[in-house]
């Protein structure tokens, strides 16, 4: 008996469904069937028998009709996996050719089979159909204006959901007459706005959306639909291209304000430097057509492409934590990318790797690529090695939709698909909006120098409104007069706004996220220098110390951690609080006062140098215990997360978080201080400049371990000089504390003011356990932050040498002074470097009237550290004797012996002016 005869008796639809299931997820089928299908696939690939007519028969023991069914399923699988390569998604040029194609012959099928009915149609939801109908169905779903990549997704439920969606109306848009008219109206706004600017502001940069105008009706549909299914807030980041159109036609910014910015008027505020019009942020409230209130935010961004993406994710997460903890999906992040940027900027990968991490996930982001097929002058073939610019999305197995930007209904349809996927699975989704760029990189650029052929085609190409209007006219939905009237009415409104704008002399910039910042003031340097009350009662400090010193008795911990936690109480009782206690008590007191605290960075839960232990693991189960979340009823929330191994992305995220949550102490800690230079773009474009450029306050704290202890060039310096070079007027605080009490008060001060500034703290390494680096409980309870710490042991009349320094170097000098019993040397610590407490320093110089030798001492090389900053900001320092390492290209020597020798030379010169190590 034929061992495959049972296949003749069974219904072929059953085998079709089973084989389809096997192709999607081999492990989901019963083992014997899996073995059968594996054998079939092996035979298909290796045991082909060719006939004279070109037909192919595989494994002749399997009945021919079933054999064909399997081949049809393989054809369906081919479309699912590779259909996106053969779509009609490029509006202005031919697509690249890919092999093998989806031709029937490549799947063991012939044209003669087109009229044969196959049960495989069941798996497409269309029932048994002729092969011709099945191919037509597949072409519409996978090879028209939308190409979809999704078969790499490993969750069968997501695959099934996507395929079910695709089978509805053959993945073709189906809009009502009113919806089509609305789409045309939004498309008209996008096209007319750009042409209006082009005629009124000839040659001015605006980074127009022309060639990708369908973004506007798509965003409009996204926001309207999302509001109806429960989204309350949108946080969007996008670069230059199309930003002005988005601000006016989606976010509701007044065209009058945009025109004022084009006219180059000065700003209303003297202290505000401003930025170019296509970098500014905006916040607005909008009501959907269904009456739902929506909060819209588009974050300000620099020219550094993709930087804003990390910031957007941080803003979204802060809003989710603060307002929507029970359903974070009510805040929807949207990031609009350029094709060259998403493929070329490494930050995108960093941000995408955050999407499933506890400290950074935001319940899914919709990524939209405005794909011009060109980056400035660089062709896409020179801009990436991957097939698509969106291939980075596959890192997190996110679905990717490639859409022809000329087919506006397909674009809106794809956007709604993306929204449904995000809301259902709380995951990222990518839309690749394939269009073109009508002009050069900016409107004054000549693109025909580098892409003459492409721009010949673009010059003849109809804009998306013309294309869509023609379709609706043919459908009898509108006529030419309707389209003309749409344009004239919108253009007239722009003319009116232009007239109004020219009656104003100044440009007014509206603050971003005004509601979150209600009650906070902008602070000048005088406000920054005022003393802030950071006291906290001893009794409440004792209660907090008790909580953070007591582990749950019903759980088992390793002995070492038990002793460490218990030592916290011992320190408090013995009135000797170290650096770790300064942090814990600062966080604990702020939590009790109702502030949230968020700390993130590499290894922050334990601390790089094993001092923090904010998260304690149960020995047997690794359950996490966070004692700071058990301070008191009604306390703030303590969040602490070990980050992925990223600086740029994580600093951007935490900056965004602090931007949206000013009541949260938001801290990013570098593993070593100089690792912060991996986030240099964030530091330059946001941390130091955002208030000047965009009227943005931000209270992000950056902890940068700094100190020369023989650990080499990459683990010594926090690059203090770079931050100090960026300091100006009132843009940030920079500190280098030397006592636990000062660190405690500095952290508390950050939350106790009614303004916010970034705070850069150069934190210690060796001082974490230094026997002299302790403070009393009273200094915590009743003290305040000391910008300068005078030498309380110095006998003023005996002092001949007055030494100013900052940070850990003080203790090195103190040790030598005590060894040498030098009563003629006073050591004064500058704890706050910016704003520099110049008056206090002058008062101290006057106090030591017998000192004829004033020294600036630093352990860093002369071209680094704070020396150059002091020369710029403190005139008197120009006459100081400078004691430092020589100038070097690297911050420190790799040899511990050489490093120690250089360190000693500096110290020797501090105490003996004849030992000048610079000679």
Short mmCIF file of N, CA and C in Angstrom, two decimals, residues 644-713:
data_model
loop_
_atom_site.label_atom_id
_atom_site.label_comp_id
_atom_site.label_asym_id
_atom_site.label_seq_id
_atom_site.Cartn_x
_atom_site.Cartn_y
_atom_site.Cartn_z
N UNK A 644 21.17 50.54 29.48
CA UNK A 644 21.96 49.89 28.44
C UNK A 644 23.29 50.63 28.31
N UNK A 645 24.24 50.03 27.63
CA UNK A 645 25.59 50.60 27.55
C UNK A 645 25.60 51.73 26.51
N UNK A 646 24.94 52.80 26.86
CA UNK A 646 24.78 53.95 25.97
C UNK A 646 24.92 55.21 26.79
N UNK A 647 25.57 56.21 26.21
CA UNK A 647 25.59 57.53 26.85
C UNK A 647 24.69 58.52 26.10
N UNK A 648 24.90 58.65 24.81
CA UNK A 648 24.16 59.61 23.98
C UNK A 648 22.65 59.41 24.14
N UNK A 649 22.20 58.18 23.90
CA UNK A 649 20.77 57.90 23.96
C UNK A 649 20.20 58.06 25.35
N UNK A 650 20.91 57.58 26.37
CA UNK A 650 20.37 57.61 27.72
C UNK A 650 20.36 59.03 28.29
N UNK A 651 21.41 59.81 28.03
CA UNK A 651 21.39 61.21 28.46
C UNK A 651 20.24 61.96 27.77
N UNK A 652 20.05 61.69 26.48
CA UNK A 652 18.94 62.31 25.77
C UNK A 652 17.60 61.95 26.39
N UNK A 653 17.44 60.67 26.71
CA UNK A 653 16.21 60.20 27.34
C UNK A 653 15.99 60.90 28.68
N UNK A 654 17.02 60.89 29.52
CA UNK A 654 16.87 61.47 30.86
C UNK A 654 16.69 62.99 30.80
N UNK A 655 17.31 63.63 29.82
CA UNK A 655 17.08 65.06 29.63
C UNK A 655 15.61 65.31 29.30
N UNK A 656 15.07 64.49 28.39
CA UNK A 656 13.66 64.62 28.04
C UNK A 656 12.77 64.37 29.25
N UNK A 657 13.14 63.40 30.06
CA UNK A 657 12.37 63.08 31.27
C UNK A 657 12.33 64.29 32.20
N UNK A 658 13.50 64.90 32.43
CA UNK A 658 13.56 66.07 33.30
C UNK A 658 12.79 67.24 32.71
N UNK A 659 12.76 67.33 31.38
CA UNK A 659 12.04 68.41 30.72
C UNK A 659 10.54 68.33 30.99
N UNK A 660 10.03 67.11 31.09
CA UNK A 660 8.58 66.93 31.26
C UNK A 660 8.17 66.75 32.72
N UNK A 661 9.13 66.59 33.62
CA UNK A 661 8.79 66.34 35.02
C UNK A 661 9.69 67.15 35.95
N UNK A 662 9.44 68.45 36.04
CA UNK A 662 10.32 69.30 36.86
C UNK A 662 10.26 68.99 38.35
N UNK A 663 9.24 68.26 38.79
CA UNK A 663 9.13 67.92 40.21
C UNK A 663 9.89 66.64 40.55
N UNK A 664 10.53 66.06 39.57
CA UNK A 664 11.33 64.85 39.79
C UNK A 664 12.81 65.19 39.76
N UNK A 665 13.54 64.72 40.75
CA UNK A 665 15.00 64.83 40.71
C UNK A 665 15.49 63.77 39.73
N UNK A 666 15.90 64.20 38.55
CA UNK A 666 16.31 63.28 37.49
C UNK A 666 17.82 63.30 37.37
N UNK A 667 18.43 62.14 37.55
CA UNK A 667 19.89 62.03 37.60
C UNK A 667 20.37 61.04 36.55
N UNK A 668 21.39 61.44 35.80
CA UNK A 668 22.14 60.49 34.97
C UNK A 668 23.55 60.42 35.52
N UNK A 669 24.03 59.20 35.74
CA UNK A 669 25.38 59.02 36.25
C UNK A 669 26.23 58.30 35.21
N UNK A 670 27.39 58.85 34.93
CA UNK A 670 28.35 58.19 34.05
C UNK A 670 29.10 57.11 34.83
N UNK A 671 29.46 56.04 34.17
CA UNK A 671 30.25 55.00 34.83
C UNK A 671 31.59 55.60 35.27
N UNK A 672 32.24 56.30 34.38
CA UNK A 672 33.38 57.18 34.69
C UNK A 672 33.09 58.51 34.02
N UNK A 673 33.58 59.58 34.60
CA UNK A 673 33.19 60.90 34.13
C UNK A 673 33.42 61.16 32.66
N UNK A 674 34.56 60.68 32.14
CA UNK A 674 34.85 61.00 30.75
C UNK A 674 33.99 60.21 29.77
N UNK A 675 33.23 59.22 30.27
CA UNK A 675 32.30 58.53 29.37
C UNK A 675 31.17 59.47 28.95
N UNK A 676 31.02 60.55 29.67
CA UNK A 676 30.02 61.55 29.29
C UNK A 676 30.26 62.13 27.91
N UNK A 677 31.51 62.04 27.42
CA UNK A 677 31.75 62.63 26.10
C UNK A 677 31.05 61.85 24.99
N UNK A 678 30.57 60.65 25.30
CA UNK A 678 29.74 59.93 24.34
C UNK A 678 28.40 60.62 24.12
N UNK A 679 28.05 61.51 25.02
CA UNK A 679 26.79 62.27 24.92
C UNK A 679 27.07 63.74 24.60
N UNK A 680 28.20 64.03 23.98
CA UNK A 680 28.60 65.43 23.80
C UNK A 680 27.58 66.25 23.02
N UNK A 681 26.94 65.64 22.03
CA UNK A 681 25.93 66.39 21.26
C UNK A 681 24.79 66.82 22.16
N UNK A 682 24.35 65.93 23.05
CA UNK A 682 23.28 66.31 23.99
C UNK A 682 23.74 67.44 24.90
N UNK A 683 24.97 67.37 25.34
CA UNK A 683 25.49 68.39 26.26
C UNK A 683 25.58 69.74 25.55
N UNK A 684 26.08 69.72 24.32
CA UNK A 684 26.25 70.98 23.57
C UNK A 684 24.92 71.57 23.14
N UNK A 685 24.02 70.73 22.64
CA UNK A 685 22.81 71.24 21.99
C UNK A 685 21.65 71.44 22.96
N UNK A 686 21.60 70.65 24.01
CA UNK A 686 20.48 70.74 24.96
C UNK A 686 20.92 71.24 26.34
N UNK A 687 21.79 70.48 27.00
CA UNK A 687 22.10 70.77 28.40
C UNK A 687 22.58 72.21 28.58
N UNK A 688 23.50 72.65 27.73
CA UNK A 688 24.10 73.97 27.94
C UNK A 688 23.34 75.10 27.25
N UNK A 689 22.57 74.78 26.20
CA UNK A 689 22.06 75.85 25.34
C UNK A 689 20.54 75.95 25.24
N UNK A 690 19.80 74.98 25.75
CA UNK A 690 18.36 74.91 25.48
C UNK A 690 17.59 76.12 26.02
N UNK A 691 18.00 76.63 27.16
CA UNK A 691 17.26 77.78 27.71
C UNK A 691 17.47 79.02 26.85
N UNK A 692 18.68 79.20 26.36
CA UNK A 692 18.95 80.34 25.48
C UNK A 692 18.25 80.20 24.14
N UNK A 693 18.24 79.01 23.59
CA UNK A 693 17.69 78.81 22.25
C UNK A 693 16.17 78.70 22.25
N UNK A 694 15.64 77.96 23.25
CA UNK A 694 14.24 77.56 23.16
C UNK A 694 13.40 77.90 24.38
N UNK A 695 13.97 78.66 25.32
CA UNK A 695 13.27 79.00 26.57
C UNK A 695 12.93 77.75 27.38
N UNK A 696 13.78 76.76 27.31
CA UNK A 696 13.53 75.50 28.02
C UNK A 696 14.29 75.47 29.33
N UNK A 697 13.59 75.29 30.44
CA UNK A 697 14.27 74.98 31.69
C UNK A 697 14.44 73.47 31.78
N UNK A 698 15.46 73.05 32.52
CA UNK A 698 15.68 71.62 32.70
C UNK A 698 16.55 71.42 33.93
N UNK A 699 16.15 70.49 34.80
CA UNK A 699 16.88 70.26 36.04
C UNK A 699 17.70 68.99 36.06
N UNK A 700 18.08 68.46 34.87
CA UNK A 700 18.85 67.22 34.84
C UNK A 700 20.14 67.37 35.66
N UNK A 701 20.41 66.34 36.46
CA UNK A 701 21.66 66.27 37.22
C UNK A 701 22.56 65.24 36.54
N UNK A 702 23.80 65.61 36.28
CA UNK A 702 24.78 64.68 35.71
C UNK A 702 25.87 64.43 36.74
N UNK A 703 26.02 63.18 37.16
CA UNK A 703 27.07 62.79 38.10
C UNK A 703 28.23 62.21 37.31
N UNK A 704 29.40 62.85 37.42
CA UNK A 704 30.55 62.47 36.61
C UNK A 704 31.74 62.14 37.51
N UNK A 705 32.00 60.86 37.78
CA UNK A 705 33.14 60.49 38.63
C UNK A 705 34.45 61.05 38.06
N UNK A 706 35.20 61.73 38.93
CA UNK A 706 36.38 62.48 38.48
C UNK A 706 37.44 62.43 39.57
N UNK A 707 38.67 62.19 39.18
CA UNK A 707 39.76 62.21 40.15
C UNK A 707 40.93 61.39 39.66
N UNK A 708 42.14 61.88 39.93
CA UNK A 708 43.36 61.24 39.43
C UNK A 708 43.90 60.27 40.48
N UNK A 709 43.74 58.97 40.17
CA UNK A 709 44.15 57.93 41.11
C UNK A 709 44.91 56.81 40.41
N UNK A 710 45.55 57.17 39.27
CA UNK A 710 46.39 56.21 38.58
C UNK A 710 45.64 55.19 37.75
N UNK A 711 44.42 55.51 37.33
CA UNK A 711 43.63 54.55 36.56
C UNK A 711 43.72 54.77 35.05
N UNK A 712 44.59 55.65 34.62
CA UNK A 712 44.81 55.82 33.18
C UNK A 712 44.01 56.95 32.58
N UNK A 713 44.18 57.09 31.27
CA UNK A 713 43.63 58.24 30.56
C UNK A 713 42.11 58.25 30.52
#
